[in-house]
Amino acid sequence: MGCGTSSATKDKKSEKALKAALVIQNWYRGYSARLKTRQRYALTIFQSIEYADEQGQLQLSNFFSFMLENYTNVPEKEPGLVTRLFGSSIQDKDRQDYLGLIEIPDSYCGPRLQFPLTFTDIDLLIEAFKQQQILHAYYVLEVLFETKKVLQQMPNFTHTNTSPSKEITICGDLHGKLDDLFLIFYKNGLPSVTNPYVFNGDFVDRGKNSMEILMILFVSFLVYPNDLHLNRGNHEDFMMNMRYGFTKEILHKYKLHGKKILQILEEVYTWLPIGTIIDNEVLVIHGGISESTDLNLLHRIERNKMRSVLMPPIPMDGDRAEKKNKLGTATVALGIRTSGSFSEQLTKQEWEQVIDILWSDPRGKRGCYPNTNRGGGCYFGPDITSKILNKYQLKMLVRSHECKPEGYEICHDGKVITVFSASNYYEEGSNRGAYIRMSSGTTPRFFQYQITKATCFRPLYQRVNAIESSAIRMLKERMISRKTDLIRAFQLQDRNKSGKLSMGQWAFSMENVLGLNLPWRSLSSHLVTTDKDGNIDYMSGFQDVHIQKPVKEVQSLIETVYRYRSDLQIIFNIIDSDHSGLISMEEFRSMWKLFKSHYSVHIDDSQFDELAERMDLNKDGSIDFNEFLKAFYVVHKFDQLNKSDTKLI
């Protein structure tokens, strides 16, 4: 009897232990799911703001057309400006004009390349960059000239074949993340005849090591031109580089010869192929397709005429002509003849075809419709994918262009794969990177990774909190840049002048002004205070953040300069052709008036004139605009980065 009692007791204990384990398991699953949801919400904020910035960048194309029409005597005053913006090619320059006066001093301790390049140089370069050494400008220019020379011999789409014993590796966006490239090569091996690669665009911008990535890829390409394939992305574009960091990186690392590097790099970009076709079955392009994608036409176009996606073709007949461009807005452009520089540009149809290839994104909805988030390209559904693949006897589309939490994503019944190779793209721990290995007749294999440094020792909930906090900071900066517009929208809803709105009214106003397509109701607890009745104090969203400004001016002017500071910096950098950082007071005022007119900015000229006078600190008639724009930044009164209770749900 004693044995029976003991056995029953053990069974009860086992049952309790099992129930406890199930309770813990269910709790942990729910906890993990909540963390994942919070992380997904944070990524949604990052992505919405990123796409809104890209939309603003693409809208600059309309401004430059407007500028050419309205900037008084621009062809006579600034022929170089016109050619740079709208010319499709610049004359070949003698290599000696760039390299002749550059000497490599004996004190230089960085890598020394030997031309013609060999596998040894790839290894040498990688080891030097791991030691954070800088490649001398002489070698950078040599590599750029040699790369351009080889690229000029290549077709618009490179064709390559695989076999069961020779797989090919496809990498997506790297965006200056050098550690990710090192990890890929560590896990997957260096490029070689037996280990071919496709790098699918967006090598540069955002990250701090774009130059190092570009040099490794270009040197590898020169050693293995038939086994390393480089596709152009939407960031292989000198105008995009001005906004997203690569231009600044070059000028910082190469203070003496940065201008020369930028000039040649602009040409190299134009010669990058726009796609790769593997085994006549798999199309690899950076962005996507549209219902009108014509691969036959894309094979024939002169790709070097596409200097920038921001510069659409303009009419050549000298007449005013209204056109609806791929960015979805009507523009009026004036054809200007300047020594034949405009005779070498893509047609409007060709330009739109390339825009679709570089900027489009897949969606689950059928059909093809404008890519309203990015402002360029289109969204294409599974029916469009099937239509285009069937038309050209292809089986699969591999593209990049979008950050994915797991580094890759499969959609459209397995016919479209997105691969993104920059881990921690938005923030430490925000996403994994991935690459694909495939060969003829086999299923693609995916390899994921994530560079971990400080974050690897922190619990998951702390990493998610850090990502959330960063996302909320960005969102609040977006709000403060539109403070006047938001308050006006709130007050229109607040008919009783109570200072409060319902959740629905507040969410409607936020979306109507900011246009970020975010779940405002879920985010409200992190942006504003709510009373016991569920009403929102809409001014509370601005209490802990303000724009630091170098001068005391009216609030609307400060907000406008902050909101458009990236656009203004690009415009002024375009005018500043010698990269001195200075432009004349007259040019500054003229460009502002055009900008204000085109963007419908309601600021009195006298206010901006007074601001311009204050910017000319030494009263020499020139303005250091980069330093001025840098002085406008957002101050967060309560920094929540270290708060552990920040949650998006």
PDB file of C-alpha atoms in Angstrom, residues 131-387:
ATOM      1  CA  GLN A 131      42.985  47.066 -40.023  1.00  0.00           C
ATOM      2  CA  GLN A 132      40.996  50.213 -40.931  1.00  0.00           C
ATOM      3  CA  GLN A 133      43.634  51.403 -43.382  1.00  0.00           C
ATOM      4  CA  ILE A 134      42.712  53.811 -46.183  1.00  0.00           C
ATOM      5  CA  LEU A 135      43.552  52.996 -49.793  1.00  0.00           C
ATOM      6  CA  HIS A 136      45.531  55.838 -51.352  1.00  0.00           C
ATOM      7  CA  ALA A 137      43.647  58.085 -53.792  1.00  0.00           C
ATOM      8  CA  TYR A 138      46.062  57.125 -56.581  1.00  0.00           C
ATOM      9  CA  TYR A 139      45.003  53.479 -56.346  1.00  0.00           C
ATOM     10  CA  VAL A 140      41.327  54.393 -55.983  1.00  0.00           C
ATOM     11  CA  LEU A 141      41.445  56.344 -59.243  1.00  0.00           C
ATOM     12  CA  GLU A 142      43.392  53.559 -60.990  1.00  0.00           C
ATOM     13  CA  VAL A 143      40.761  51.028 -59.931  1.00  0.00           C
ATOM     14  CA  LEU A 144      37.930  53.306 -61.085  1.00  0.00           C
ATOM     15  CA  PHE A 145      39.508  53.893 -64.502  1.00  0.00           C
ATOM     16  CA  GLU A 146      40.189  50.184 -65.004  1.00  0.00           C
ATOM     17  CA  THR A 147      36.680  49.248 -63.853  1.00  0.00           C
ATOM     18  CA  LYS A 148      35.095  51.722 -66.254  1.00  0.00           C
ATOM     19  CA  LYS A 149      37.210  50.361 -69.094  1.00  0.00           C
ATOM     20  CA  VAL A 150      36.058  46.767 -68.492  1.00  0.00           C
ATOM     21  CA  LEU A 151      32.423  47.719 -67.815  1.00  0.00           C
ATOM     22  CA  GLN A 152      32.226  49.518 -71.149  1.00  0.00           C
ATOM     23  CA  GLN A 153      32.711  46.170 -72.882  1.00  0.00           C
ATOM     24  CA  MET A 154      29.834  44.512 -71.022  1.00  0.00           C
ATOM     25  CA  PRO A 155      26.183  44.168 -72.107  1.00  0.00           C
ATOM     26  CA  ASN A 156      23.239  45.659 -70.211  1.00  0.00           C
ATOM     27  CA  PHE A 157      22.427  42.182 -68.851  1.00  0.00           C
ATOM     28  CA  THR A 158      25.260  39.798 -68.098  1.00  0.00           C
ATOM     29  CA  HIS A 159      24.497  36.121 -68.735  1.00  0.00           C
ATOM     30  CA  THR A 160      26.037  33.373 -66.645  1.00  0.00           C
ATOM     31  CA  ASN A 161      25.543  29.624 -66.264  1.00  0.00           C
ATOM     32  CA  THR A 162      25.777  27.306 -63.286  1.00  0.00           C
ATOM     33  CA  SER A 163      25.998  23.563 -62.761  1.00  0.00           C
ATOM     34  CA  PRO A 164      25.398  21.231 -59.803  1.00  0.00           C
ATOM     35  CA  SER A 165      29.101  21.514 -59.012  1.00  0.00           C
ATOM     36  CA  LYS A 166      29.258  25.298 -59.533  1.00  0.00           C
ATOM     37  CA  GLU A 167      26.685  27.260 -57.566  1.00  0.00           C
ATOM     38  CA  ILE A 168      26.382  31.040 -57.749  1.00  0.00           C
ATOM     39  CA  THR A 169      25.918  33.326 -54.730  1.00  0.00           C
ATOM     40  CA  ILE A 170      23.555  36.302 -54.891  1.00  0.00           C
ATOM     41  CA  CYS A 171      23.962  39.159 -52.407  1.00  0.00           C
ATOM     42  CA  GLY A 172      21.556  42.043 -51.909  1.00  0.00           C
ATOM     43  CA  ASP A 173      22.017  45.580 -50.589  1.00  0.00           C
ATOM     44  CA  LEU A 174      25.170  46.129 -48.521  1.00  0.00           C
ATOM     45  CA  HIS A 175      24.865  49.897 -47.993  1.00  0.00           C
ATOM     46  CA  GLY A 176      28.374  50.489 -46.719  1.00  0.00           C
ATOM     47  CA  LYS A 177      28.212  47.672 -44.116  1.00  0.00           C
ATOM     48  CA  LEU A 178      31.737  46.333 -44.490  1.00  0.00           C
ATOM     49  CA  ASP A 179      31.483  43.805 -41.657  1.00  0.00           C
ATOM     50  CA  ASP A 180      28.620  42.110 -43.486  1.00  0.00           C
ATOM     51  CA  LEU A 181      30.777  41.702 -46.601  1.00  0.00           C
ATOM     52  CA  PHE A 182      33.617  40.299 -44.496  1.00  0.00           C
ATOM     53  CA  LEU A 183      31.227  37.801 -42.900  1.00  0.00           C
ATOM     54  CA  ILE A 184      29.835  36.718 -46.284  1.00  0.00           C
ATOM     55  CA  PHE A 185      33.339  36.052 -47.579  1.00  0.00           C
ATOM     56  CA  TYR A 186      34.282  34.254 -44.343  1.00  0.00           C
ATOM     57  CA  LYS A 187      31.254  31.950 -44.507  1.00  0.00           C
ATOM     58  CA  ASN A 188      31.002  31.573 -48.272  1.00  0.00           C
ATOM     59  CA  GLY A 189      34.542  32.076 -49.586  1.00  0.00           C
ATOM     60  CA  LEU A 190      36.124  34.775 -51.718  1.00  0.00           C
ATOM     61  CA  PRO A 191      35.051  35.262 -55.349  1.00  0.00           C
ATOM     62  CA  SER A 192      36.843  32.996 -57.806  1.00  0.00           C
ATOM     63  CA  VAL A 193      36.331  31.073 -61.023  1.00  0.00           C
ATOM     64  CA  THR A 194      34.735  28.266 -59.018  1.00  0.00           C
ATOM     65  CA  ASN A 195      32.859  30.552 -56.593  1.00  0.00           C
ATOM     66  CA  PRO A 196      30.975  33.156 -58.653  1.00  0.00           C
ATOM     67  CA  TYR A 197      28.925  35.997 -57.160  1.00  0.00           C
ATOM     68  CA  VAL A 198      26.213  38.477 -58.135  1.00  0.00           C
ATOM     69  CA  PHE A 199      26.094  41.686 -56.106  1.00  0.00           C
ATOM     70  CA  ASN A 200      22.682  43.151 -56.759  1.00  0.00           C
ATOM     71  CA  GLY A 201      23.216  46.894 -56.321  1.00  0.00           C
ATOM     72  CA  ASP A 202      23.154  49.420 -53.479  1.00  0.00           C
ATOM     73  CA  PHE A 203      26.745  48.801 -52.458  1.00  0.00           C
ATOM     74  CA  VAL A 204      27.026  52.338 -51.067  1.00  0.00           C
ATOM     75  CA  ASP A 205      25.342  55.010 -48.891  1.00  0.00           C
ATOM     76  CA  ARG A 206      24.069  54.961 -45.296  1.00  0.00           C
ATOM     77  CA  GLY A 207      26.923  52.851 -43.880  1.00  0.00           C
ATOM     78  CA  LYS A 208      30.332  54.341 -43.098  1.00  0.00           C
ATOM     79  CA  ASN A 209      32.466  52.039 -45.282  1.00  0.00           C
ATOM     80  CA  SER A 210      30.987  52.427 -48.759  1.00  0.00           C
ATOM     81  CA  MET A 211      34.379  53.220 -50.305  1.00  0.00           C
ATOM     82  CA  GLU A 212      35.958  50.072 -48.879  1.00  0.00           C
ATOM     83  CA  ILE A 213      33.090  47.906 -50.151  1.00  0.00           C
ATOM     84  CA  LEU A 214      33.267  49.499 -53.585  1.00  0.00           C
ATOM     85  CA  MET A 215      37.021  48.960 -53.831  1.00  0.00           C
ATOM     86  CA  ILE A 216      36.789  45.292 -52.779  1.00  0.00           C
ATOM     87  CA  LEU A 217      34.012  44.638 -55.294  1.00  0.00           C
ATOM     88  CA  PHE A 218      35.712  46.515 -58.139  1.00  0.00           C
ATOM     89  CA  VAL A 219      39.095  44.878 -57.544  1.00  0.00           C
ATOM     90  CA  SER A 220      37.423  41.445 -57.377  1.00  0.00           C
ATOM     91  CA  PHE A 221      35.562  42.268 -60.580  1.00  0.00           C
ATOM     92  CA  LEU A 222      38.792  43.235 -62.349  1.00  0.00           C
ATOM     93  CA  VAL A 223      40.411  39.944 -61.293  1.00  0.00           C
ATOM     94  CA  TYR A 224      37.330  37.828 -62.172  1.00  0.00           C
ATOM     95  CA  PRO A 225      35.272  39.819 -64.711  1.00  0.00           C
ATOM     96  CA  ASN A 226      33.365  36.711 -65.839  1.00  0.00           C
ATOM     97  CA  ASP A 227      32.656  35.394 -62.347  1.00  0.00           C
ATOM     98  CA  LEU A 228      31.733  38.466 -60.299  1.00  0.00           C
ATOM     99  CA  HIS A 229      28.675  40.315 -61.584  1.00  0.00           C
ATOM    100  CA  LEU A 230      27.760  43.831 -60.463  1.00  0.00           C
ATOM    101  CA  ASN A 231      24.244  45.164 -61.009  1.00  0.00           C
ATOM    102  CA  ARG A 232      23.347  48.818 -60.681  1.00  0.00           C
ATOM    103  CA  GLY A 233      21.058  49.774 -57.797  1.00  0.00           C
ATOM    104  CA  ASN A 234      19.143  52.971 -57.227  1.00  0.00           C
ATOM    105  CA  HIS A 235      21.949  54.207 -54.925  1.00  0.00           C
ATOM    106  CA  GLU A 236      24.626  53.879 -57.599  1.00  0.00           C
ATOM    107  CA  ASP A 237      23.696  57.445 -58.473  1.00  0.00           C
ATOM    108  CA  PHE A 238      25.640  60.609 -57.682  1.00  0.00           C
ATOM    109  CA  MET A 239      22.483  62.490 -56.677  1.00  0.00           C
ATOM    110  CA  MET A 240      21.449  59.786 -54.199  1.00  0.00           C
ATOM    111  CA  ASN A 241      24.988  59.793 -52.766  1.00  0.00           C
ATOM    112  CA  MET A 242      24.684  63.485 -51.944  1.00  0.00           C
ATOM    113  CA  ARG A 243      21.727  62.792 -49.671  1.00  0.00           C
ATOM    114  CA  TYR A 244      22.606  59.440 -48.154  1.00  0.00           C
ATOM    115  CA  GLY A 245      26.242  59.864 -47.202  1.00  0.00           C
ATOM    116  CA  PHE A 246      28.661  58.456 -49.774  1.00  0.00           C
ATOM    117  CA  THR A 247      29.659  61.851 -51.193  1.00  0.00           C
ATOM    118  CA  LYS A 248      30.386  63.084 -47.691  1.00  0.00           C
ATOM    119  CA  GLU A 249      32.375  59.921 -46.920  1.00  0.00           C
ATOM    120  CA  ILE A 250      34.578  60.394 -49.988  1.00  0.00           C
ATOM    121  CA  LEU A 251      35.256  64.071 -49.305  1.00  0.00           C
ATOM    122  CA  HIS A 252      36.100  63.237 -45.685  1.00  0.00           C
ATOM    123  CA  LYS A 253      38.459  60.342 -46.463  1.00  0.00           C
ATOM    124  CA  TYR A 254      40.043  61.979 -49.521  1.00  0.00           C
ATOM    125  CA  LYS A 255      40.247  65.677 -48.744  1.00  0.00           C
ATOM    126  CA  LEU A 256      42.784  66.452 -51.494  1.00  0.00           C
ATOM    127  CA  HIS A 257      41.503  64.269 -54.322  1.00  0.00           C
ATOM    128  CA  GLY A 258      37.884  63.600 -53.380  1.00  0.00           C
ATOM    129  CA  LYS A 259      36.542  65.795 -56.183  1.00  0.00           C
ATOM    130  CA  LYS A 260      38.438  63.766 -58.800  1.00  0.00           C
ATOM    131  CA  ILE A 261      37.171  60.508 -57.338  1.00  0.00           C
ATOM    132  CA  LEU A 262      33.569  61.763 -57.437  1.00  0.00           C
ATOM    133  CA  GLN A 263      33.869  62.832 -61.076  1.00  0.00           C
ATOM    134  CA  ILE A 264      35.115  59.441 -62.277  1.00  0.00           C
ATOM    135  CA  LEU A 265      32.732  57.554 -60.015  1.00  0.00           C
ATOM    136  CA  GLU A 266      29.776  59.288 -61.697  1.00  0.00           C
ATOM    137  CA  GLU A 267      30.910  57.806 -65.004  1.00  0.00           C
ATOM    138  CA  VAL A 268      31.538  54.334 -63.561  1.00  0.00           C
ATOM    139  CA  TYR A 269      27.981  54.208 -62.211  1.00  0.00           C
ATOM    140  CA  THR A 270      26.526  54.788 -65.655  1.00  0.00           C
ATOM    141  CA  TRP A 271      28.335  51.751 -67.075  1.00  0.00           C
ATOM    142  CA  LEU A 272      27.200  49.251 -64.429  1.00  0.00           C
ATOM    143  CA  PRO A 273      24.944  46.546 -65.971  1.00  0.00           C
ATOM    144  CA  ILE A 274      21.283  46.761 -64.999  1.00  0.00           C
ATOM    145  CA  GLY A 275      20.759  43.025 -64.510  1.00  0.00           C
ATOM    146  CA  THR A 276      22.066  39.467 -64.568  1.00  0.00           C
ATOM    147  CA  ILE A 277      20.381  36.413 -66.105  1.00  0.00           C
ATOM    148  CA  ILE A 278      21.340  33.031 -64.648  1.00  0.00           C
ATOM    149  CA  ASP A 279      20.925  29.850 -66.722  1.00  0.00           C
ATOM    150  CA  ASN A 280      18.455  31.724 -68.969  1.00  0.00           C
ATOM    151  CA  GLU A 281      15.916  31.139 -66.159  1.00  0.00           C
ATOM    152  CA  VAL A 282      16.543  33.549 -63.288  1.00  0.00           C
ATOM    153  CA  LEU A 283      16.366  37.317 -63.724  1.00  0.00           C
ATOM    154  CA  VAL A 284      18.372  39.244 -61.109  1.00  0.00           C
ATOM    155  CA  ILE A 285      17.632  42.979 -60.945  1.00  0.00           C
ATOM    156  CA  HIS A 286      17.755  45.471 -58.098  1.00  0.00           C
ATOM    157  CA  GLY A 287      14.130  46.641 -57.829  1.00  0.00           C
ATOM    158  CA  GLY A 288      11.473  44.935 -59.891  1.00  0.00           C
ATOM    159  CA  ILE A 289       9.264  45.032 -62.965  1.00  0.00           C
ATOM    160  CA  SER A 290       6.070  46.600 -64.248  1.00  0.00           C
ATOM    161  CA  GLU A 291       3.363  45.532 -66.661  1.00  0.00           C
ATOM    162  CA  SER A 292       5.238  47.379 -69.426  1.00  0.00           C
ATOM    163  CA  THR A 293       8.719  45.995 -68.710  1.00  0.00           C
ATOM    164  CA  ASP A 294      10.379  45.244 -72.058  1.00  0.00           C
ATOM    165  CA  LEU A 295      13.537  43.180 -71.629  1.00  0.00           C
ATOM    166  CA  ASN A 296      14.284  43.389 -75.337  1.00  0.00           C
ATOM    167  CA  LEU A 297      14.307  47.191 -75.153  1.00  0.00           C
ATOM    168  CA  LEU A 298      16.347  47.117 -71.947  1.00  0.00           C
ATOM    169  CA  HIS A 299      18.937  44.931 -73.668  1.00  0.00           C
ATOM    170  CA  ARG A 300      19.337  47.601 -76.371  1.00  0.00           C
ATOM    171  CA  ILE A 301      19.358  50.908 -74.516  1.00  0.00           C
ATOM    172  CA  GLU A 302      22.580  52.855 -74.042  1.00  0.00           C
ATOM    173  CA  ARG A 303      22.691  52.535 -70.278  1.00  0.00           C
ATOM    174  CA  ASN A 304      25.489  55.073 -69.826  1.00  0.00           C
ATOM    175  CA  LYS A 305      23.014  57.802 -70.738  1.00  0.00           C
ATOM    176  CA  MET A 306      21.217  57.282 -67.415  1.00  0.00           C
ATOM    177  CA  ARG A 307      23.287  59.607 -65.243  1.00  0.00           C
ATOM    178  CA  SER A 308      20.721  59.834 -62.456  1.00  0.00           C
ATOM    179  CA  VAL A 309      17.221  58.540 -61.848  1.00  0.00           C
ATOM    180  CA  LEU A 310      16.444  62.035 -60.597  1.00  0.00           C
ATOM    181  CA  MET A 311      17.044  63.557 -64.011  1.00  0.00           C
ATOM    182  CA  PRO A 312      14.250  62.618 -66.437  1.00  0.00           C
ATOM    183  CA  PRO A 313      14.688  63.413 -70.149  1.00  0.00           C
ATOM    184  CA  ILE A 314      13.653  66.915 -71.169  1.00  0.00           C
ATOM    185  CA  PRO A 315      12.205  68.015 -74.551  1.00  0.00           C
ATOM    186  CA  MET A 316      14.749  68.840 -77.227  1.00  0.00           C
ATOM    187  CA  ASP A 317      12.697  71.017 -79.541  1.00  0.00           C
ATOM    188  CA  GLY A 318      13.167  74.205 -77.518  1.00  0.00           C
ATOM    189  CA  ASP A 319       9.453  74.472 -76.877  1.00  0.00           C
ATOM    190  CA  ARG A 320       7.613  74.318 -73.606  1.00  0.00           C
ATOM    191  CA  ALA A 321       6.086  70.901 -73.166  1.00  0.00           C
ATOM    192  CA  GLU A 322       4.065  69.485 -70.331  1.00  0.00           C
ATOM    193  CA  LYS A 323       4.720  65.887 -69.517  1.00  0.00           C
ATOM    194  CA  LYS A 324       3.601  63.359 -66.938  1.00  0.00           C
ATOM    195  CA  ASN A 325       6.692  61.682 -65.609  1.00  0.00           C
ATOM    196  CA  LYS A 326       7.218  58.373 -63.812  1.00  0.00           C
ATOM    197  CA  LEU A 327       7.125  60.121 -60.467  1.00  0.00           C
ATOM    198  CA  GLY A 328       3.422  60.725 -60.971  1.00  0.00           C
ATOM    199  CA  THR A 329       3.384  64.518 -61.223  1.00  0.00           C
ATOM    200  CA  ALA A 330       3.127  66.883 -64.152  1.00  0.00           C
ATOM    201  CA  THR A 331       6.180  69.003 -64.926  1.00  0.00           C
ATOM    202  CA  VAL A 332       6.871  71.697 -67.454  1.00  0.00           C
ATOM    203  CA  ALA A 333      10.334  71.645 -68.932  1.00  0.00           C
ATOM    204  CA  LEU A 334      12.067  73.905 -71.397  1.00  0.00           C
ATOM    205  CA  GLY A 335      14.411  72.357 -73.933  1.00  0.00           C
ATOM    206  CA  ILE A 336      17.790  74.097 -73.795  1.00  0.00           C
ATOM    207  CA  ARG A 337      20.492  73.475 -76.347  1.00  0.00           C
ATOM    208  CA  THR A 338      24.009  73.394 -74.995  1.00  0.00           C
ATOM    209  CA  SER A 339      26.621  72.204 -77.460  1.00  0.00           C
ATOM    210  CA  GLY A 340      24.786  68.957 -78.133  1.00  0.00           C
ATOM    211  CA  SER A 341      24.973  67.632 -74.568  1.00  0.00           C
ATOM    212  CA  PHE A 342      21.254  66.778 -74.565  1.00  0.00           C
ATOM    213  CA  SER A 343      21.391  64.787 -77.773  1.00  0.00           C
ATOM    214  CA  GLU A 344      22.756  61.882 -75.776  1.00  0.00           C
ATOM    215  CA  GLN A 345      20.007  61.114 -73.307  1.00  0.00           C
ATOM    216  CA  LEU A 346      17.542  58.273 -72.940  1.00  0.00           C
ATOM    217  CA  THR A 347      14.089  58.634 -74.402  1.00  0.00           C
ATOM    218  CA  LYS A 348      11.235  59.054 -71.938  1.00  0.00           C
ATOM    219  CA  GLN A 349      10.187  55.423 -72.518  1.00  0.00           C
ATOM    220  CA  GLU A 350      13.717  54.118 -71.925  1.00  0.00           C
ATOM    221  CA  TRP A 351      14.095  56.217 -68.776  1.00  0.00           C
ATOM    222  CA  GLU A 352      10.825  54.883 -67.364  1.00  0.00           C
ATOM    223  CA  GLN A 353      11.889  51.299 -68.105  1.00  0.00           C
ATOM    224  CA  VAL A 354      15.082  51.770 -66.061  1.00  0.00           C
ATOM    225  CA  ILE A 355      13.190  53.509 -63.248  1.00  0.00           C
ATOM    226  CA  ASP A 356      10.918  50.454 -62.953  1.00  0.00           C
ATOM    227  CA  ILE A 357      13.899  48.077 -62.856  1.00  0.00           C
ATOM    228  CA  LEU A 358      15.645  50.069 -60.100  1.00  0.00           C
ATOM    229  CA  TRP A 359      12.740  51.238 -57.926  1.00  0.00           C
ATOM    230  CA  SER A 360       9.746  48.845 -58.086  1.00  0.00           C
ATOM    231  CA  ASP A 361       8.512  46.584 -55.261  1.00  0.00           C
ATOM    232  CA  PRO A 362       6.343  43.414 -55.287  1.00  0.00           C
ATOM    233  CA  ARG A 363       2.993  43.349 -53.483  1.00  0.00           C
ATOM    234  CA  GLY A 364       0.315  40.704 -52.907  1.00  0.00           C
ATOM    235  CA  LYS A 365      -2.376  42.711 -54.672  1.00  0.00           C
ATOM    236  CA  ARG A 366      -2.866  41.907 -58.345  1.00  0.00           C
ATOM    237  CA  GLY A 367      -2.058  44.447 -61.032  1.00  0.00           C
ATOM    238  CA  CYS A 368       0.472  47.239 -61.440  1.00  0.00           C
ATOM    239  CA  TYR A 369      -0.003  50.566 -59.702  1.00  0.00           C
ATOM    240  CA  PRO A 370       2.152  53.563 -58.651  1.00  0.00           C
ATOM    241  CA  ASN A 371       4.672  53.039 -55.879  1.00  0.00           C
ATOM    242  CA  THR A 372       3.264  55.788 -53.674  1.00  0.00           C
ATOM    243  CA  ASN A 373       5.568  55.061 -50.722  1.00  0.00           C
ATOM    244  CA  ARG A 374       8.818  55.578 -52.597  1.00  0.00           C
ATOM    245  CA  GLY A 375       7.445  58.002 -55.181  1.00  0.00           C
ATOM    246  CA  GLY A 376       9.066  56.133 -58.097  1.00  0.00           C
ATOM    247  CA  GLY A 377       8.650  52.842 -59.926  1.00  0.00           C
ATOM    248  CA  CYS A 378       5.555  50.759 -59.273  1.00  0.00           C
ATOM    249  CA  TYR A 379       4.044  48.011 -57.146  1.00  0.00           C
ATOM    250  CA  PHE A 380       3.614  44.794 -59.129  1.00  0.00           C
ATOM    251  CA  GLY A 381       1.367  41.892 -58.242  1.00  0.00           C
ATOM    252  CA  PRO A 382       1.712  38.116 -58.780  1.00  0.00           C
ATOM    253  CA  ASP A 383      -0.152  38.324 -62.106  1.00  0.00           C
ATOM    254  CA  ILE A 384       2.421  40.825 -63.442  1.00  0.00           C
ATOM    255  CA  THR A 385       5.251  38.566 -62.309  1.00  0.00           C
ATOM    256  CA  SER A 386       3.742  35.570 -64.133  1.00  0.00           C
ATOM    257  CA  LYS A 387       3.067  37.629 -67.241  1.00  0.00           C
TER     258      LYS A 387
END
